[in-house]
Structure formats: C-alpha cells, structure tokens
Amino acid sequence: NAGVTQTPKFQVLKTGQSMTLQCAQDMNHNSMYWYRQDPGMGLRLIYYSASEGTTDKGEVPNGYNVSRLNKREFSLRLESAAPSQTSVYFCASSEGTGPYEQYFGPGTRLTVT
Amino acid sequence: QKEVEQNSGPLSVPEGAIASLNCTYSDRVSQSFFWYRQYSGKSPELIMSIYSNGDKEDGRFTAQLNKASQYVSLLIRDSQPSDSATYLCAVNIPPGNTPLVFGKGTRLSVIA
C-alpha cells in the first residue's frame, strides 16, 4: 500500500514553460486535492475533486488546471509557469470531502526561474 | 469567512515538559477536527482526530475539544526533541461537503 504518490519530487522550470504534476492514490478514496505551501502561508488549496468526474476551484486556482483522470489519479498542470508558482506542491486524498481526514503525498518541490 | 487560527510560534519547551498547542475556528457547528504533524521538508502526517467535546488520548498525545468556546488543543506529554515540527490544525467547517480548512500551523521546538 503506497498511499499517495507524486511525481516528480523536484522540478526546475523556466518562466513560460509548462508541466504536469502527477498524483495517484491506492486507498480507493473518492476525493483528491492539490495544495501549495509557501513559507508563512500555510497550505493553500488550489483545486479539488470531490469525486471522479468533478473538479472545483480552491483558494488559489489561477494559473493552474487539473484533470481527474480516473478514481486513482489527479493531475495538476501549469500551462505557462511563473516565478510566483515556485512552491512545494502536495496532493492529498480522502474518503470524501467534508469531515474526513486527508492523507498527503510526499510533495513536489518546484522552482520557476 | 472560514477561518482556523493558530499561533505561528515558535513554541519552545524543554525536553520532558508538556507542550500545549491551540487552535480556534470560526464556525460553531463544525463537527470534525484533526491535528497533523509536519517535519521540515516533509508532508503533513495525521496524528489525531477528535469529534466530540472533551479529551481524546493516544499515547503521549491528547486532543481537547471545546465546541462552545470554538477551540481545539493538542497536548504533548513528555516532549522529546523528535517532536520538534510544525503542527497543523484542520477543521471541517460547514457546509459539510467542503474540504477541510487548515490553520497555518504552530512551530514547536523541544530543547534537549
């Protein structure tokens, strides 16, 4: 049981480049989330998927797109990376939205130069 | 406005002491409360959940919930240097089908 996995672990992009962060969970969870974490800012929700086939914006969605590929996989795409998107990105999953604990992946450290 | 507030710290305690971490939240009807531990450079790890008023104990950790006062606390007894981390509080704030709201975390430093 790997839990929540993320790829890549580290990435350096130049401004304007695009990339996709991948996330997968093997806990048969319905809901999945993408967060970014910056020093002093805490975890900020970018997008979430309450169930397969649905996605919703979180607190900071601008500059990002998501795809819930199937029940296991939820990807985050940066179409044109900006230095302001330098951050650590965490994927999480839970049984459902609402009063359920979330389980986090190991994170992706992204630097945009 | 959904809010979960934590003192950012750092909270420094000597080894063997009790560390007390506090969290307040904005909505009186919140039902589910979680504590996460995050070591530097790592992802958040769930350590406690609490749903009812009162205390819930798990080893050296005790979560305390007071819904009337809208706060939840985490006590760490016999603190160890390995407890040094950032502790995040997360609350399910209605409506019930929205994601958890996370506080920004309190940094705990246990001094040997």
mmCIF file with all atom_site columns, C-alpha atoms in Angstrom:
data_model
loop_
_atom_site.group_PDB
_atom_site.id
_atom_site.type_symbol
_atom_site.label_atom_id
_atom_site.label_alt_id
_atom_site.label_comp_id
_atom_site.label_asym_id
_atom_site.label_entity_id
_atom_site.label_seq_id
_atom_site.pdbx_PDB_ins_code
_atom_site.Cartn_x
_atom_site.Cartn_y
_atom_site.Cartn_z
_atom_site.occupancy
_atom_site.B_iso_or_equiv
_atom_site.pdbx_formal_charge
_atom_site.auth_seq_id
_atom_site.auth_comp_id
_atom_site.auth_asym_id
_atom_site.auth_atom_id
_atom_site.pdbx_PDB_model_num
ATOM 1   C CA . ASN A 1 1   ? 0.000   0.000  0.000   1.00 0.00 ? 1   ASN A CA 1
ATOM 2   C CA . ALA A 1 2   ? 1.855   3.079  -1.247  1.00 0.00 ? 2   ALA A CA 1
ATOM 3   C CA . GLY A 1 3   ? -0.821  5.573  -0.112  1.00 0.00 ? 3   GLY A CA 1
ATOM 4   C CA . VAL A 1 4   ? -0.500  8.794  -2.111  1.00 0.00 ? 4   VAL A CA 1
ATOM 5   C CA . THR A 1 5   ? 2.339   9.068  -4.602  1.00 0.00 ? 5   THR A CA 1
ATOM 6   C CA . GLN A 1 6   ? 3.515   12.137 -6.514  1.00 0.00 ? 6   GLN A CA 1
ATOM 7   C CA . THR A 1 7   ? 5.879   12.646 -9.410  1.00 0.00 ? 7   THR A CA 1
ATOM 8   C CA . PRO A 1 8   ? 8.271   14.290 -9.879  1.00 0.00 ? 8   PRO A CA 1
ATOM 9   C CA . LYS A 1 9   ? 9.874   15.015 -6.476  1.00 0.00 ? 9   LYS A CA 1
ATOM 10  C CA . PHE A 1 10  ? 11.789  18.024 -7.767  1.00 0.00 ? 10  PHE A CA 1
ATOM 11  C CA . GLN A 1 11  ? 11.475  20.172 -10.876 1.00 0.00 ? 11  GLN A CA 1
ATOM 12  C CA . VAL A 1 12  ? 13.077  23.328 -12.194 1.00 0.00 ? 12  VAL A CA 1
ATOM 13  C CA . LEU A 1 13  ? 11.270  25.225 -14.938 1.00 0.00 ? 13  LEU A CA 1
ATOM 14  C CA . LYS A 1 14  ? 11.981  28.377 -16.870 1.00 0.00 ? 14  LYS A CA 1
ATOM 15  C CA . THR A 1 15  ? 9.322   31.080 -16.979 1.00 0.00 ? 15  THR A CA 1
ATOM 16  C CA . GLY A 1 16  ? 6.743   30.245 -19.629 1.00 0.00 ? 16  GLY A CA 1
ATOM 17  C CA . GLN A 1 17  ? 7.381   26.510 -19.686 1.00 0.00 ? 17  GLN A CA 1
ATOM 18  C CA . SER A 1 18  ? 4.589   24.065 -18.970 1.00 0.00 ? 18  SER A CA 1
ATOM 19  C CA . MET A 1 19  ? 4.485   20.913 -16.924 1.00 0.00 ? 19  MET A CA 1
ATOM 20  C CA . THR A 1 20  ? 2.125   18.431 -15.306 1.00 0.00 ? 20  THR A CA 1
ATOM 21  C CA . LEU A 1 21  ? 2.387   17.161 -11.759 1.00 0.00 ? 21  LEU A CA 1
ATOM 22  C CA . GLN A 1 22  ? 1.063   13.657 -11.307 1.00 0.00 ? 22  GLN A CA 1
ATOM 23  C CA . CYS A 1 23  ? -0.694  12.208 -8.267  1.00 0.00 ? 23  CYS A CA 1
ATOM 24  C CA . ALA A 1 24  ? -2.089  8.744  -7.621  1.00 0.00 ? 24  ALA A CA 1
ATOM 25  C CA . GLN A 1 25  ? -3.680  7.065  -4.599  1.00 0.00 ? 25  GLN A CA 1
ATOM 26  C CA . ASP A 1 26  ? -4.329  3.411  -3.893  1.00 0.00 ? 26  ASP A CA 1
ATOM 27  C CA . MET A 1 27  ? -6.740  3.823  -0.945  1.00 0.00 ? 27  MET A CA 1
ATOM 28  C CA . ASN A 1 28  ? -9.906  3.800  -3.085  1.00 0.00 ? 28  ASN A CA 1
ATOM 29  C CA . HIS A 1 29  ? -10.629 7.351  -1.968  1.00 0.00 ? 29  HIS A CA 1
ATOM 30  C CA . ASN A 1 30  ? -13.300 9.391  -3.695  1.00 0.00 ? 30  ASN A CA 1
ATOM 31  C CA . SER A 1 31  ? -11.816 12.856 -3.138  1.00 0.00 ? 31  SER A CA 1
ATOM 32  C CA . MET A 1 32  ? -8.455  14.293 -4.119  1.00 0.00 ? 32  MET A CA 1
ATOM 33  C CA . TYR A 1 33  ? -6.810  17.678 -3.595  1.00 0.00 ? 33  TYR A CA 1
ATOM 34  C CA . TRP A 1 34  ? -3.925  19.834 -4.749  1.00 0.00 ? 34  TRP A CA 1
ATOM 35  C CA . TYR A 1 35  ? -2.289  22.267 -2.318  1.00 0.00 ? 35  TYR A CA 1
ATOM 36  C CA . ARG A 1 36  ? 0.647   24.587 -2.478  1.00 0.00 ? 36  ARG A CA 1
ATOM 37  C CA . GLN A 1 37  ? 2.699   25.508 0.592   1.00 0.00 ? 37  GLN A CA 1
ATOM 38  C CA . ASP A 1 38  ? 4.842   28.604 0.838   1.00 0.00 ? 38  ASP A CA 1
ATOM 39  C CA . PRO A 1 39  ? 6.781   29.848 3.882   1.00 0.00 ? 39  PRO A CA 1
ATOM 40  C CA . GLY A 1 40  ? 4.460   31.655 6.277   1.00 0.00 ? 40  GLY A CA 1
ATOM 41  C CA . MET A 1 41  ? 1.388   30.990 4.121   1.00 0.00 ? 41  MET A CA 1
ATOM 42  C CA . GLY A 1 42  ? 0.361   27.542 5.283   1.00 0.00 ? 42  GLY A CA 1
ATOM 43  C CA . LEU A 1 43  ? -1.368  25.093 2.978   1.00 0.00 ? 43  LEU A CA 1
ATOM 44  C CA . ARG A 1 44  ? -3.463  26.743 0.281   1.00 0.00 ? 44  ARG A CA 1
ATOM 45  C CA . LEU A 1 45  ? -5.970  24.715 -1.702  1.00 0.00 ? 45  LEU A CA 1
ATOM 46  C CA . ILE A 1 46  ? -5.575  25.053 -5.471  1.00 0.00 ? 46  ILE A CA 1
ATOM 47  C CA . TYR A 1 47  ? -8.207  22.640 -6.809  1.00 0.00 ? 47  TYR A CA 1
ATOM 48  C CA . TYR A 1 48  ? -10.027 19.603 -5.553  1.00 0.00 ? 48  TYR A CA 1
ATOM 49  C CA . SER A 1 49  ? -12.065 16.765 -6.963  1.00 0.00 ? 49  SER A CA 1
ATOM 50  C CA . ALA A 1 50  ? -14.893 15.621 -4.714  1.00 0.00 ? 50  ALA A CA 1
ATOM 51  C CA . SER A 1 51  ? -15.455 12.511 -6.833  1.00 0.00 ? 51  SER A CA 1
ATOM 52  C CA . GLU A 1 52  ? -14.433 11.047 -10.172 1.00 0.00 ? 52  GLU A CA 1
ATOM 53  C CA . GLY A 1 53  ? -15.645 13.328 -12.950 1.00 0.00 ? 53  GLY A CA 1
ATOM 54  C CA . THR A 1 54  ? -15.855 16.513 -10.868 1.00 0.00 ? 54  THR A CA 1
ATOM 55  C CA . THR A 1 55  ? -13.378 19.287 -10.106 1.00 0.00 ? 55  THR A CA 1
ATOM 56  C CA . ASP A 1 56  ? -13.744 22.530 -8.187  1.00 0.00 ? 56  ASP A CA 1
ATOM 57  C CA . LYS A 1 57  ? -11.617 25.597 -7.590  1.00 0.00 ? 57  LYS A CA 1
ATOM 58  C CA . GLY A 1 58  ? -9.997  26.178 -4.265  1.00 0.00 ? 58  GLY A CA 1
ATOM 59  C CA . GLU A 1 59  ? -8.478  29.308 -2.793  1.00 0.00 ? 59  GLU A CA 1
ATOM 60  C CA . VAL A 1 60  ? -5.723  29.908 -5.394  1.00 0.00 ? 60  VAL A CA 1
ATOM 61  C CA . PRO A 1 61  ? -6.692  28.352 -8.779  1.00 0.00 ? 61  PRO A CA 1
ATOM 62  C CA . ASN A 1 62  ? -5.302  30.999 -11.135 1.00 0.00 ? 62  ASN A CA 1
ATOM 63  C CA . GLY A 1 63  ? -2.550  29.708 -13.411 1.00 0.00 ? 63  GLY A CA 1
ATOM 64  C CA . TYR A 1 64  ? -3.432  26.048 -12.867 1.00 0.00 ? 64  TYR A CA 1
ATOM 65  C CA . ASN A 1 65  ? -5.614  23.390 -14.453 1.00 0.00 ? 65  ASN A CA 1
ATOM 66  C CA . VAL A 1 66  ? -6.489  19.943 -13.183 1.00 0.00 ? 66  VAL A CA 1
ATOM 67  C CA . SER A 1 67  ? -7.687  16.641 -14.560 1.00 0.00 ? 67  SER A CA 1
ATOM 68  C CA . ARG A 1 68  ? -9.265  13.804 -12.617 1.00 0.00 ? 68  ARG A CA 1
ATOM 69  C CA . LEU A 1 69  ? -8.124  11.068 -14.948 1.00 0.00 ? 69  LEU A CA 1
ATOM 70  C CA . ASN A 1 70  ? -9.872  8.255  -13.049 1.00 0.00 ? 70  ASN A CA 1
ATOM 71  C CA . LYS A 1 71  ? -10.621 7.435  -9.425  1.00 0.00 ? 71  LYS A CA 1
ATOM 72  C CA . ARG A 1 72  ? -6.914  6.901  -8.646  1.00 0.00 ? 72  ARG A CA 1
ATOM 73  C CA . GLU A 1 73  ? -5.265  9.772  -10.489 1.00 0.00 ? 73  GLU A CA 1
ATOM 74  C CA . PHE A 1 74  ? -5.461  13.567 -10.256 1.00 0.00 ? 74  PHE A CA 1
ATOM 75  C CA . SER A 1 75  ? -3.047  15.747 -12.190 1.00 0.00 ? 75  SER A CA 1
ATOM 76  C CA . LEU A 1 76  ? -2.132  19.429 -11.889 1.00 0.00 ? 76  LEU A CA 1
ATOM 77  C CA . ARG A 1 77  ? -0.971  21.354 -14.947 1.00 0.00 ? 77  ARG A CA 1
ATOM 78  C CA . LEU A 1 78  ? 0.904   24.628 -15.138 1.00 0.00 ? 78  LEU A CA 1
ATOM 79  C CA . GLU A 1 79  ? 0.393   25.941 -18.675 1.00 0.00 ? 79  GLU A CA 1
ATOM 80  C CA . SER A 1 80  ? 2.841   28.856 -18.519 1.00 0.00 ? 80  SER A CA 1
ATOM 81  C CA . ALA A 1 81  ? 4.915   28.761 -15.373 1.00 0.00 ? 81  ALA A CA 1
ATOM 82  C CA . ALA A 1 82  ? 5.684   31.974 -13.495 1.00 0.00 ? 82  ALA A CA 1
ATOM 83  C CA . PRO A 1 83  ? 8.201   32.617 -10.694 1.00 0.00 ? 83  PRO A CA 1
ATOM 84  C CA . SER A 1 84  ? 5.236   33.164 -8.348  1.00 0.00 ? 84  SER A CA 1
ATOM 85  C CA . GLN A 1 85  ? 4.430   29.479 -8.776  1.00 0.00 ? 85  GLN A CA 1
ATOM 86  C CA . THR A 1 86  ? 7.695   28.464 -7.112  1.00 0.00 ? 86  THR A CA 1
ATOM 87  C CA . SER A 1 87  ? 6.430   26.404 -4.200  1.00 0.00 ? 87  SER A CA 1
ATOM 88  C CA . VAL A 1 88  ? 6.040   22.955 -2.708  1.00 0.00 ? 88  VAL A CA 1
ATOM 89  C CA . TYR A 1 89  ? 3.004   21.168 -4.084  1.00 0.00 ? 89  TYR A CA 1
ATOM 90  C CA . PHE A 1 90  ? 1.159   18.497 -2.136  1.00 0.00 ? 90  PHE A CA 1
ATOM 91  C CA . CYS A 1 91  ? -1.511  16.124 -3.345  1.00 0.00 ? 91  CYS A CA 1
ATOM 92  C CA . ALA A 1 92  ? -3.905  14.621 -0.812  1.00 0.00 ? 92  ALA A CA 1
ATOM 93  C CA . SER A 1 93  ? -6.836  12.241 -0.833  1.00 0.00 ? 93  SER A CA 1
ATOM 94  C CA . SER A 1 94  ? -9.740  11.408 1.465   1.00 0.00 ? 94  SER A CA 1
ATOM 95  C CA . GLU A 1 95  ? -12.760 9.150  1.590   1.00 0.00 ? 95  GLU A CA 1
ATOM 96  C CA . GLY A 1 96  ? -14.912 12.169 0.765   1.00 0.00 ? 96  GLY A CA 1
ATOM 97  C CA . THR A 1 97  ? -14.984 15.934 1.122   1.00 0.00 ? 97  THR A CA 1
ATOM 98  C CA . GLY A 1 98  ? -16.231 17.282 4.415   1.00 0.00 ? 98  GLY A CA 1
ATOM 99  C CA . PRO A 1 99  ? -15.488 15.594 7.739   1.00 0.00 ? 99  PRO A CA 1
ATOM 100 C CA . TYR A 1 100 ? -12.871 13.111 6.551   1.00 0.00 ? 100 TYR A CA 1
ATOM 101 C CA . GLU A 1 101 ? -9.179  13.043 7.276   1.00 0.00 ? 101 GLU A CA 1
ATOM 102 C CA . GLN A 1 102 ? -6.878  13.742 4.357   1.00 0.00 ? 102 GLN A CA 1
ATOM 103 C CA . TYR A 1 103 ? -3.724  11.789 3.556   1.00 0.00 ? 103 TYR A CA 1
ATOM 104 C CA . PHE A 1 104 ? -0.862  13.572 1.863   1.00 0.00 ? 104 PHE A CA 1
ATOM 105 C CA . GLY A 1 105 ? 1.694   12.600 -0.734  1.00 0.00 ? 105 GLY A CA 1
ATOM 106 C CA . PRO A 1 106 ? 5.401   13.374 -0.292  1.00 0.00 ? 106 PRO A CA 1
ATOM 107 C CA . GLY A 1 107 ? 5.263   16.616 -2.292  1.00 0.00 ? 107 GLY A CA 1
ATOM 108 C CA . THR A 1 108 ? 6.891   18.145 -5.363  1.00 0.00 ? 108 THR A CA 1
ATOM 109 C CA . ARG A 1 109 ? 9.362   20.982 -4.928  1.00 0.00 ? 109 ARG A CA 1
ATOM 110 C CA . LEU A 1 110 ? 9.012   23.267 -7.953  1.00 0.00 ? 110 LEU A CA 1
ATOM 111 C CA . THR A 1 111 ? 11.306  26.158 -8.795  1.00 0.00 ? 111 THR A CA 1
ATOM 112 C CA . VAL A 1 112 ? 10.480  28.542 -11.640 1.00 0.00 ? 112 VAL A CA 1
ATOM 113 C CA . THR A 1 113 ? 13.375  30.749 -12.754 1.00 0.00 ? 113 THR A CA 1
ATOM 114 C CA . GLN B 2 1   ? -15.306 33.569 6.136   1.00 0.00 ? 1   GLN B CA 1
ATOM 115 C CA . LYS B 2 2   ? -13.991 30.183 7.152   1.00 0.00 ? 2   LYS B CA 1
ATOM 116 C CA . GLU B 2 3   ? -11.066 30.590 9.486   1.00 0.00 ? 3   GLU B CA 1
ATOM 117 C CA . VAL B 2 4   ? -8.807  28.381 11.521  1.00 0.00 ? 4   VAL B CA 1
ATOM 118 C CA . GLU B 2 5   ? -6.321  30.299 13.629  1.00 0.00 ? 5   GLU B CA 1
ATOM 119 C CA . GLN B 2 6   ? -3.103  29.083 15.216  1.00 0.00 ? 6   GLN B CA 1
ATOM 120 C CA . ASN B 2 7   ? -0.239  30.908 16.875  1.00 0.00 ? 7   ASN B CA 1
ATOM 121 C CA . SER B 2 8   ? 2.689   30.575 14.460  1.00 0.00 ? 8   SER B CA 1
ATOM 122 C CA . GLY B 2 9   ? 5.248   30.204 17.253  1.00 0.00 ? 9   GLY B CA 1
ATOM 123 C CA . PRO B 2 10  ? 7.895   29.110 17.650  1.00 0.00 ? 10  PRO B CA 1
ATOM 124 C CA . LEU B 2 11  ? 6.790   27.466 20.861  1.00 0.00 ? 11  LEU B CA 1
ATOM 125 C CA . SER B 2 12  ? 9.865   26.348 22.764  1.00 0.00 ? 12  SER B CA 1
ATOM 126 C CA . VAL B 2 13  ? 9.591   23.785 25.554  1.00 0.00 ? 13  VAL B CA 1
ATOM 127 C CA . PRO B 2 14  ? 12.269  21.843 27.443  1.00 0.00 ? 14  PRO B CA 1
ATOM 128 C CA . GLU B 2 15  ? 12.586  18.110 26.943  1.00 0.00 ? 15  GLU B CA 1
ATOM 129 C CA . GLY B 2 16  ? 10.185  16.221 29.201  1.00 0.00 ? 16  GLY B CA 1
ATOM 130 C CA . ALA B 2 17  ? 7.730   19.119 29.554  1.00 0.00 ? 17  ALA B CA 1
ATOM 131 C CA . ILE B 2 18  ? 4.149   19.307 28.292  1.00 0.00 ? 18  ILE B CA 1
ATOM 132 C CA . ALA B 2 19  ? 3.695   21.184 25.025  1.00 0.00 ? 19  ALA B CA 1
ATOM 133 C CA . SER B 2 20  ? 0.298   22.811 24.554  1.00 0.00 ? 20  SER B CA 1
ATOM 134 C CA . LEU B 2 21  ? -0.810  23.787 21.058  1.00 0.00 ? 21  LEU B CA 1
ATOM 135 C CA . ASN B 2 22  ? -4.029  25.683 20.471  1.00 0.00 ? 22  ASN B CA 1
ATOM 136 C CA . CYS B 2 23  ? -6.378  26.250 17.555  1.00 0.00 ? 23  CYS B CA 1
ATOM 137 C CA . THR B 2 24  ? -9.539  28.337 17.244  1.00 0.00 ? 24  THR B CA 1
ATOM 138 C CA . TYR B 2 25  ? -12.093 28.136 14.473  1.00 0.00 ? 25  TYR B CA 1
ATOM 139 C CA . SER B 2 26  ? -14.818 30.354 13.132  1.00 0.00 ? 26  SER B CA 1
ATOM 140 C CA . ASP B 2 27  ? -17.954 28.200 12.905  1.00 0.00 ? 27  ASP B CA 1
ATOM 141 C CA . ARG B 2 28  ? -19.740 26.877 15.971  1.00 0.00 ? 28  ARG B CA 1
ATOM 142 C CA . VAL B 2 29  ? -21.325 23.952 14.094  1.00 0.00 ? 29  VAL B CA 1
ATOM 143 C CA . SER B 2 30  ? -18.032 22.416 12.918  1.00 0.00 ? 30  SER B CA 1
ATOM 144 C CA . GLN B 2 31  ? -18.007 18.696 13.645  1.00 0.00 ? 31  GLN B CA 1
ATOM 145 C CA . SER B 2 32  ? -14.604 17.230 12.791  1.00 0.00 ? 32  SER B CA 1
ATOM 146 C CA . PHE B 2 33  ? -11.158 18.295 13.941  1.00 0.00 ? 33  PHE B CA 1
ATOM 147 C CA . PHE B 2 34  ? -7.741  16.970 13.016  1.00 0.00 ? 34  PHE B CA 1
ATOM 148 C CA . TRP B 2 35  ? -4.134  17.503 14.064  1.00 0.00 ? 35  TRP B CA 1
ATOM 149 C CA . TYR B 2 36  ? -1.282  16.983 11.617  1.00 0.00 ? 36  TYR B CA 1
ATOM 150 C CA . ARG B 2 37  ? 2.458   16.984 12.256  1.00 0.00 ? 37  ARG B CA 1
ATOM 151 C CA . GLN B 2 38  ? 4.811   18.245 9.569   1.00 0.00 ? 38  GLN B CA 1
ATOM 152 C CA . TYR B 2 39  ? 8.555   17.818 9.850   1.00 0.00 ? 39  TYR B CA 1
ATOM 153 C CA . SER B 2 40  ? 10.714  20.265 7.927   1.00 0.00 ? 40  SER B CA 1
ATOM 154 C CA . GLY B 2 41  ? 10.849  19.276 4.256   1.00 0.00 ? 41  GLY B CA 1
ATOM 155 C CA . LYS B 2 42  ? 8.203   16.575 4.663   1.00 0.00 ? 42  LYS B CA 1
ATOM 156 C CA . SER B 2 43  ? 4.486   16.276 4.068   1.00 0.00 ? 43  SER B CA 1
ATOM 157 C CA . PRO B 2 44  ? 1.775   16.635 6.765   1.00 0.00 ? 44  PRO B CA 1
ATOM 158 C CA . GLU B 2 45  ? 1.056   13.444 8.689   1.00 0.00 ? 45  GLU B CA 1
ATOM 159 C CA . LEU B 2 46  ? -2.232  12.850 10.525  1.00 0.00 ? 46  LEU B CA 1
ATOM 160 C CA . ILE B 2 47  ? -1.701  12.259 14.241  1.00 0.00 ? 47  ILE B CA 1
ATOM 161 C CA . MET B 2 48  ? -5.097  12.806 15.912  1.00 0.00 ? 48  MET B CA 1
ATOM 162 C CA . SER B 2 49  ? -8.743  13.285 15.119  1.00 0.00 ? 49  SER B CA 1
ATOM 163 C CA . ILE B 2 50  ? -11.490 14.359 17.524  1.00 0.00 ? 50  ILE B CA 1
ATOM 164 C CA . TYR B 2 51  ? -15.211 14.740 17.022  1.00 0.00 ? 51  TYR B CA 1
ATOM 165 C CA . SER B 2 52  ? -16.795 15.121 20.483  1.00 0.00 ? 52  SER B CA 1
ATOM 166 C CA . ASN B 2 53  ? -16.311 17.574 23.318  1.00 0.00 ? 53  ASN B CA 1
ATOM 167 C CA . GLY B 2 54  ? -13.733 16.512 25.866  1.00 0.00 ? 54  GLY B CA 1
ATOM 168 C CA . ASP B 2 55  ? -10.391 14.775 25.734  1.00 0.00 ? 55  ASP B CA 1
ATOM 169 C CA . LYS B 2 56  ? -9.064  12.037 23.479  1.00 0.00 ? 56  LYS B CA 1
ATOM 170 C CA . GLU B 2 57  ? -5.776  10.396 24.363  1.00 0.00 ? 57  GLU B CA 1
ATOM 171 C CA . ASP B 2 58  ? -3.379  8.474  22.135  1.00 0.00 ? 58  ASP B CA 1
ATOM 172 C CA . GLY B 2 59  ? -0.048  7.659  23.732  1.00 0.00 ? 59  GLY B CA 1
ATOM 173 C CA . ARG B 2 60  ? 1.710   10.894 24.634  1.00 0.00 ? 60  ARG B CA 1
ATOM 174 C CA . PHE B 2 61  ? -0.831  12.961 22.659  1.00 0.00 ? 61  PHE B CA 1
ATOM 175 C CA . THR B 2 62  ? -4.126  14.325 23.998  1.00 0.00 ? 62  THR B CA 1
ATOM 176 C CA . ALA B 2 63  ? -6.569  16.275 21.881  1.00 0.00 ? 63  ALA B CA 1
ATOM 177 C CA . GLN B 2 64  ? -9.044  18.505 23.714  1.00 0.00 ? 64  GLN B CA 1
ATOM 178 C CA . LEU B 2 65  ? -12.193 19.907 22.123  1.00 0.00 ? 65  LEU B CA 1
ATOM 179 C CA . ASN B 2 66  ? -14.468 22.637 23.428  1.00 0.00 ? 66  ASN B CA 1
ATOM 180 C CA . LYS B 2 67  ? -17.148 23.383 20.852  1.00 0.00 ? 67  LYS B CA 1
ATOM 181 C CA . ALA B 2 68  ? -18.852 26.084 22.940  1.00 0.00 ? 68  ALA B CA 1
ATOM 182 C CA . SER B 2 69  ? -15.613 28.082 23.024  1.00 0.00 ? 69  SER B CA 1
ATOM 183 C CA . GLN B 2 70  ? -14.645 27.029 19.491  1.00 0.00 ? 70  GLN B CA 1
ATOM 184 C CA . TYR B 2 71  ? -11.188 25.783 20.269  1.00 0.00 ? 71  TYR B CA 1
ATOM 185 C CA . VAL B 2 72  ? -9.280  22.556 19.968  1.00 0.00 ? 72  VAL B CA 1
ATOM 186 C CA . SER B 2 73  ? -5.951  21.845 21.644  1.00 0.00 ? 73  SER B CA 1
ATOM 187 C CA . LEU B 2 74  ? -3.183  19.297 21.336  1.00 0.00 ? 74  LEU B CA 1
ATOM 188 C CA . LEU B 2 75  ? -1.132  18.385 24.391  1.00 0.00 ? 75  LEU B CA 1
ATOM 189 C CA . ILE B 2 76  ? 2.136   16.507 24.013  1.00 0.00 ? 76  ILE B CA 1
ATOM 190 C CA . ARG B 2 77  ? 3.339   14.969 27.278  1.00 0.00 ? 77  ARG B CA 1
ATOM 191 C CA . ASP B 2 78  ? 6.987   14.164 27.970  1.00 0.00 ? 78  ASP B CA 1
ATOM 192 C CA . SER B 2 79  ? 8.043   16.198 24.933  1.00 0.00 ? 79  SER B CA 1
ATOM 193 C CA . GLN B 2 80  ? 11.031  14.866 23.021  1.00 0.00 ? 80  GLN B CA 1
ATOM 194 C CA . PRO B 2 81  ? 13.378  16.617 20.566  1.00 0.00 ? 81  PRO B CA 1
ATOM 195 C CA . SER B 2 82  ? 11.858  14.358 17.889  1.00 0.00 ? 82  SER B CA 1
ATOM 196 C CA . ASP B 2 83  ? 8.528   16.157 18.471  1.00 0.00 ? 83  ASP B CA 1
ATOM 197 C CA . SER B 2 84  ? 10.053  19.342 17.038  1.00 0.00 ? 84  SER B CA 1
ATOM 198 C CA . ALA B 2 85  ? 7.907   20.045 13.994  1.00 0.00 ? 85  ALA B CA 1
ATOM 199 C CA . THR B 2 86  ? 5.082   22.245 12.755  1.00 0.00 ? 86  THR B CA 1
ATOM 200 C CA . TYR B 2 87  ? 1.627   21.176 13.951  1.00 0.00 ? 87  TYR B CA 1
ATOM 201 C CA . LEU B 2 88  ? -1.337  21.925 11.712  1.00 0.00 ? 88  LEU B CA 1
ATOM 202 C CA . CYS B 2 89  ? -4.935  22.081 12.874  1.00 0.00 ? 89  CYS B CA 1
ATOM 203 C CA . ALA B 2 90  ? -7.650  21.206 10.322  1.00 0.00 ? 90  ALA B CA 1
ATOM 204 C CA . VAL B 2 91  ? -11.376 21.715 10.761  1.00 0.00 ? 91  VAL B CA 1
ATOM 205 C CA . ASN B 2 92  ? -14.408 20.708 8.765   1.00 0.00 ? 92  ASN B CA 1
ATOM 206 C CA . ILE B 2 93  ? -16.323 23.991 8.549   1.00 0.00 ? 93  ILE B CA 1
ATOM 207 C CA . PRO B 2 94  ? -19.854 23.791 7.090   1.00 0.00 ? 94  PRO B CA 1
ATOM 208 C CA . PRO B 2 95  ? -21.325 23.282 4.642   1.00 0.00 ? 95  PRO B CA 1
ATOM 209 C CA . GLY B 2 96  ? -20.417 19.682 5.300   1.00 0.00 ? 96  GLY B CA 1
ATOM 210 C CA . ASN B 2 97  ? -19.256 18.703 1.819   1.00 0.00 ? 97  ASN B CA 1
ATOM 211 C CA . THR B 2 98  ? -16.451 21.257 1.505   1.00 0.00 ? 98  THR B CA 1
ATOM 212 C CA . PRO B 2 99  ? -12.773 20.493 2.059   1.00 0.00 ? 99  PRO B CA 1
ATOM 213 C CA . LEU B 2 100 ? -11.098 20.789 5.431   1.00 0.00 ? 100 LEU B CA 1
ATOM 214 C CA . VAL B 2 101 ? -9.802  24.224 6.362   1.00 0.00 ? 101 VAL B CA 1
ATOM 215 C CA . PHE B 2 102 ? -6.209  24.179 7.616   1.00 0.00 ? 102 PHE B CA 1
ATOM 216 C CA . GLY B 2 103 ? -4.568  26.582 10.018  1.00 0.00 ? 103 GLY B CA 1
ATOM 217 C CA . LYS B 2 104 ? -1.119  27.889 9.155   1.00 0.00 ? 104 LYS B CA 1
ATOM 218 C CA . GLY B 2 105 ? 0.479   25.796 11.855  1.00 0.00 ? 105 GLY B CA 1
ATOM 219 C CA . THR B 2 106 ? 2.450   26.257 15.067  1.00 0.00 ? 106 THR B CA 1
ATOM 220 C CA . ARG B 2 107 ? 6.160   25.521 15.040  1.00 0.00 ? 107 ARG B CA 1
ATOM 221 C CA . LEU B 2 108 ? 7.222   23.542 18.122  1.00 0.00 ? 108 LEU B CA 1
ATOM 222 C CA . SER B 2 109 ? 10.818  23.338 19.247  1.00 0.00 ? 109 SER B CA 1
ATOM 223 C CA . VAL B 2 110 ? 11.720  20.886 22.035  1.00 0.00 ? 110 VAL B CA 1
ATOM 224 C CA . ILE B 2 111 ? 15.033  21.802 23.614  1.00 0.00 ? 111 ILE B CA 1
ATOM 225 C CA . ALA B 2 112 ? 17.214  18.964 24.930  1.00 0.00 ? 112 ALA B CA 1
#
